[in-house]
Short mmCIF file of C-alpha atoms and ligand atoms in Angstrom, two decimals:
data_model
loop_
_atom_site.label_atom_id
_atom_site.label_comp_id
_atom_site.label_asym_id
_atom_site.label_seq_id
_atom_site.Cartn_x
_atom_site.Cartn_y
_atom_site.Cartn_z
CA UNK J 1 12.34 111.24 98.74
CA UNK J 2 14.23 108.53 96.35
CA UNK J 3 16.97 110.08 94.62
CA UNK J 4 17.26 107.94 90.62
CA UNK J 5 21.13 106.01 91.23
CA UNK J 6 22.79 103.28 91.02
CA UNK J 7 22.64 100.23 92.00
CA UNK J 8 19.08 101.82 93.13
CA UNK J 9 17.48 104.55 94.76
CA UNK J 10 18.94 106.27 97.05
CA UNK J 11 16.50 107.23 100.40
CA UNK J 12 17.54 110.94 100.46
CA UNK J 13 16.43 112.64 103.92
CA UNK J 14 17.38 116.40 103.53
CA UNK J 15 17.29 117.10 107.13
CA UNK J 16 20.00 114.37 107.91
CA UNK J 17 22.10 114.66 104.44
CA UNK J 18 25.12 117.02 104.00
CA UNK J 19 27.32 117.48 100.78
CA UNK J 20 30.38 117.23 101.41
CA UNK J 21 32.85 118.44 99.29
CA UNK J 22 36.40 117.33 99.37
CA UNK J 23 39.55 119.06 98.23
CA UNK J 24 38.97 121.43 95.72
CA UNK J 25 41.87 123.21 96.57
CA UNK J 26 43.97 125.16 94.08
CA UNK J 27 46.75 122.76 94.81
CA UNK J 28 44.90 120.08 92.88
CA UNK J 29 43.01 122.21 90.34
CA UNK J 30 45.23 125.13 89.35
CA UNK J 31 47.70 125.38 87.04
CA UNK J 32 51.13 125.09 89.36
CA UNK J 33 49.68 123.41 92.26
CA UNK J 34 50.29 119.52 94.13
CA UNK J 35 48.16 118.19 91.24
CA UNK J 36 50.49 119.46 87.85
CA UNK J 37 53.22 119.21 89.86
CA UNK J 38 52.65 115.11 90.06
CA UNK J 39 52.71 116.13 86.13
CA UNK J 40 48.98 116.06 85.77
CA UNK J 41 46.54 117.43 83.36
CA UNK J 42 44.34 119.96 85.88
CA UNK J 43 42.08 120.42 83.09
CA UNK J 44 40.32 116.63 84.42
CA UNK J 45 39.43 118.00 87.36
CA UNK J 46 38.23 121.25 86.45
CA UNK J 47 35.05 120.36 84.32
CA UNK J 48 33.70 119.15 88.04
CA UNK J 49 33.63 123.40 88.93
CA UNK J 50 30.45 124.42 87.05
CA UNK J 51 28.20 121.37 88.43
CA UNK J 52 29.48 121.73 91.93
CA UNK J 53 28.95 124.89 91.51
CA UNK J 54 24.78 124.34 90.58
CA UNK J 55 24.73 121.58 93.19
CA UNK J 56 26.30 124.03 95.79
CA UNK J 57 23.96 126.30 94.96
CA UNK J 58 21.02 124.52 95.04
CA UNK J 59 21.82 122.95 97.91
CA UNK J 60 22.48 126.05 100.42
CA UNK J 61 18.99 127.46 98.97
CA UNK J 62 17.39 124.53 100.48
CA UNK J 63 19.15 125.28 102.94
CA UNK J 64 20.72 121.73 103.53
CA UNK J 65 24.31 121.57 105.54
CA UNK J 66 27.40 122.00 103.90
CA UNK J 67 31.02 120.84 104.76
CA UNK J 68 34.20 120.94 102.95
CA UNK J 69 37.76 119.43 103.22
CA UNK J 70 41.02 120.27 102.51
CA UNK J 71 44.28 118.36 102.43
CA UNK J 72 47.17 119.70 104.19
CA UNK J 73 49.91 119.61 106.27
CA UNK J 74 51.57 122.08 109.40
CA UNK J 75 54.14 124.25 108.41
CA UNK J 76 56.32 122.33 110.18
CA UNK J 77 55.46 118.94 108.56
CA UNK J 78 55.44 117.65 112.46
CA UNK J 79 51.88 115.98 110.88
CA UNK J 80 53.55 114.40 107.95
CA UNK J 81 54.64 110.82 107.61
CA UNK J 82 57.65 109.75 106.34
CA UNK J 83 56.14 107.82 103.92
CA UNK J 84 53.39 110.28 102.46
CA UNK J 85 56.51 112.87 101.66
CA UNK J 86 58.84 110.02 99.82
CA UNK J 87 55.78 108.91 97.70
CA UNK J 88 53.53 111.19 95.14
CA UNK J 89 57.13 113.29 94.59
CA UNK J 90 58.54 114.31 91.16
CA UNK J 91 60.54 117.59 90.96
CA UNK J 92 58.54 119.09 94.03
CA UNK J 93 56.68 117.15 96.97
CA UNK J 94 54.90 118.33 99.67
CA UNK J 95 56.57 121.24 101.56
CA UNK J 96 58.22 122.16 98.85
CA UNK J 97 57.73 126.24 97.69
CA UNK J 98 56.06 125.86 94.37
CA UNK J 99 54.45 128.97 92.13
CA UNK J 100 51.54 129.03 95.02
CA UNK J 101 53.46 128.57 97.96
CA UNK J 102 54.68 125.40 99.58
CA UNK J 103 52.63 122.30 98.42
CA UNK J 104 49.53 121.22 100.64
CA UNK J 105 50.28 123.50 103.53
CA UNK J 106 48.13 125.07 105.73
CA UNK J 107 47.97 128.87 105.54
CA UNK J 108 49.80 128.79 101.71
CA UNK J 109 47.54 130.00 98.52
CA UNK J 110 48.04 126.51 96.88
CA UNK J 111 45.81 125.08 100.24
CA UNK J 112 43.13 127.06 100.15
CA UNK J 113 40.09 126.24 98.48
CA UNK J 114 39.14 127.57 94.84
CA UNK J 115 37.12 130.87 94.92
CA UNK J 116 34.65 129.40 92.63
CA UNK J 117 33.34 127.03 95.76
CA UNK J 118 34.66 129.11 98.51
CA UNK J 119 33.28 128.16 102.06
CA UNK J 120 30.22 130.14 103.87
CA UNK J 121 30.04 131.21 106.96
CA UNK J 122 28.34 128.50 109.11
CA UNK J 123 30.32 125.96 106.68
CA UNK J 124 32.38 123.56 108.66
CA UNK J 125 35.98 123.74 107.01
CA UNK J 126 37.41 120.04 108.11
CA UNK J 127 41.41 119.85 107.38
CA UNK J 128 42.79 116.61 106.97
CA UNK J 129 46.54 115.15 107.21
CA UNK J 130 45.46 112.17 104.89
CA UNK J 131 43.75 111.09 101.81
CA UNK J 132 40.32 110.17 103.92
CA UNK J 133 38.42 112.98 105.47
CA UNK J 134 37.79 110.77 108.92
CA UNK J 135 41.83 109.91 109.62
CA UNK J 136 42.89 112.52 112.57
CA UNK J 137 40.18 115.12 111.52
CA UNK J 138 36.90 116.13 113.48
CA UNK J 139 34.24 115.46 111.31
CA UNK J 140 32.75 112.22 112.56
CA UNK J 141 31.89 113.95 115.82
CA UNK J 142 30.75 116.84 114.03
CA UNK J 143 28.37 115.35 111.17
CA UNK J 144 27.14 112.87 114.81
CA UNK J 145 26.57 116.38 116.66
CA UNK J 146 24.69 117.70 113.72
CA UNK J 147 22.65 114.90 113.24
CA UNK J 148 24.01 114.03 109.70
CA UNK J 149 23.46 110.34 108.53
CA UNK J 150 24.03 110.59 104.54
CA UNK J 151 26.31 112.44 102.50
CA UNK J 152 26.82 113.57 99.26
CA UNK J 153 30.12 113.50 98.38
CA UNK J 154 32.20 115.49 95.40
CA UNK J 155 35.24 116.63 94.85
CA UNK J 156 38.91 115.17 94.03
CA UNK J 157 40.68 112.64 93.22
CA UNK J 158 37.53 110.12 92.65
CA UNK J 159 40.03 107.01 93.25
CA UNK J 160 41.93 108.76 95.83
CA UNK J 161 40.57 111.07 98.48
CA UNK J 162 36.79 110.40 97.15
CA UNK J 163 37.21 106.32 97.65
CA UNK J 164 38.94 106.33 100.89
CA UNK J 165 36.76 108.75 102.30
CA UNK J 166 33.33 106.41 100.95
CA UNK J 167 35.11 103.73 102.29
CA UNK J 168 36.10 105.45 105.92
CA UNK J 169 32.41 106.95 106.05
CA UNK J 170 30.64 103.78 105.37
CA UNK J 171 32.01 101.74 107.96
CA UNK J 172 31.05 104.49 110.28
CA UNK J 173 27.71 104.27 108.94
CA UNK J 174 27.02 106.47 106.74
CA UNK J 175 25.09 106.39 103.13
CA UNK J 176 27.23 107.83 100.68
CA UNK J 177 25.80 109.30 97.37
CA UNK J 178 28.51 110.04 94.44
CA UNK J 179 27.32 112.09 91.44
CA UNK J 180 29.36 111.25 88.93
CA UNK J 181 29.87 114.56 87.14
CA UNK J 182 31.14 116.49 90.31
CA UNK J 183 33.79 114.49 91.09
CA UNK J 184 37.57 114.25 89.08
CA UNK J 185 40.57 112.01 88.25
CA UNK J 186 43.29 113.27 86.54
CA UNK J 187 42.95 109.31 84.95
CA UNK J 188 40.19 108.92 82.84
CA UNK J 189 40.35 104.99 83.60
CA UNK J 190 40.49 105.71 87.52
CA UNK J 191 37.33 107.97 87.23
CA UNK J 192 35.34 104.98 85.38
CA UNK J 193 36.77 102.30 87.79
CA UNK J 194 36.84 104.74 91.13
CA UNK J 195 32.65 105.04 90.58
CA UNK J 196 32.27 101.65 89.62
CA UNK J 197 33.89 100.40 92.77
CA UNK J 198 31.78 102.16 95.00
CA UNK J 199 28.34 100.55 93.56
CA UNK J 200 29.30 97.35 92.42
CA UNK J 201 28.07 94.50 94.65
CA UNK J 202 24.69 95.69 95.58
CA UNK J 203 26.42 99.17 96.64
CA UNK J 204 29.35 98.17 98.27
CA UNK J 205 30.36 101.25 99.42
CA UNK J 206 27.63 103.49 98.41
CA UNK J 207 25.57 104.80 95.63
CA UNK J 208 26.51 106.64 92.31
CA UNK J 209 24.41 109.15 90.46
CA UNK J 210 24.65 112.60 89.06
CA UNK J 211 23.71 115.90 89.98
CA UNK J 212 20.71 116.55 88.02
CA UNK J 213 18.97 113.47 89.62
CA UNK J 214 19.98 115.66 93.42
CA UNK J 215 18.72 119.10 91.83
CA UNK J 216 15.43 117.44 90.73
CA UNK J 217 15.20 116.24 94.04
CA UNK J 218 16.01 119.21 95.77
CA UNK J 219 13.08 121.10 93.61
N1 TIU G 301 42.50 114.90 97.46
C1 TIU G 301 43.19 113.92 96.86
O1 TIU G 301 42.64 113.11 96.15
N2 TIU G 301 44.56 113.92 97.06
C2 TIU G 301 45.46 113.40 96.16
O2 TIU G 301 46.66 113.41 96.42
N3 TIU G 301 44.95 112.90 95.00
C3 TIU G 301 45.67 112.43 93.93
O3 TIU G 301 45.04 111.87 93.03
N4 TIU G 301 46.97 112.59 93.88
#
């Protein structure tokens, strides 16, 4: 069942294919979160919620599997490098108590994910120390004990968590599908360059597409 991408089709097999959403956390799309705190415009990121939303929803009425990430750290920062906290600071850095609690960690409002895409029960919830979803996490063994060989991925930043998680999956051996409209930058240029990178080359990394090519798919 070819999906219409770029460079070309992608060979979409429901039964092995899970979307997998990354960080849409209210830390990087809300008003007063990690994300405007860097001194970003949230606004980027938010015109991903209403197609994630139709993909989302298409996709759990097919009845496909779901998983979703989140970026985050123990209270304690014991999982925290040195060099993740001195970078990405301005007036507050992670830790820090901002409007929705401390930034990126667990258990605080500013971690959890946006009620507009909240998790289901049955959804695996994967939380991740880093900017890639496989780095000290447990979802290669999951998606292996569930079978998955292909992912869609959305979510945020396209040139940060979205790339290096691409990147991590397909040397793991994975086929990675990126629709273009459900995933953000906060940098216009980043979001251009961030897709381009993943399908230049004969699909490098992956493929890119959007998410009416997966609903027409799906139907
Ligand atoms: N999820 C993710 O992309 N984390 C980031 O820190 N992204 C930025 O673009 N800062």
């Amino acid at each position: 069942m070819p999906i219409a991408a770029e460079p070309y089709a992608f060979p979409f097999a429901p039964e092995t294919c899970a979307l997998l959403l990354l960080d849409m956390q209210r830390d990087f799309l809300e008003p007063g979160g990690f994300g405007a705190a860097l001194g970003n415009d949230v606004s980027l990121l938010r015109r991903t919620l209403a197609p994630n939303r139709r993909l989302l929803d298409a996709w759990r009425g097919a009845g496909l599997q779901v998983l979703h990430t989140r970026e985050g750290h123990q209270p304690d920062l014991s999982d925290l490098p040195e060099a993740k906290k001195t970078r990405a600071r301005s007036a507050l850095t992670i830790g820090d108590a901002g409007p929705m609690g401390r930034i990126l960690v667990r258990g605080e409002a500013g971690h959890d994910i946006i009620p507009e895409l909240y998790p289901q029960f049955g959804e695996a919830v994967i939380d991740k120390p880093g900017k890639g979803a496989f780095y000290a996490t447990d979802l290669h063994a999951i998606l292996m004990n569930r079978g998955v060989k292909q992912l869609i991925v959305t979510g945020v930043t396209t040139e940060v968590c979205v790339n290096t998680t691409v990147r991590e999956a397909n040397d793991r051996g994975y086929d990675c599908l990126v629709p273009s409209d459900c995933v953000g930058s906060y940098f216009p240029e980043f979001q251009e360059m961030g897709l381009k990178m993943i399908k230049a080359q004969g699909g490098i990394f992956g493929w890119v597409s959007h998410s009416d090519k997966i609903l027409a798919a799906l139907k």
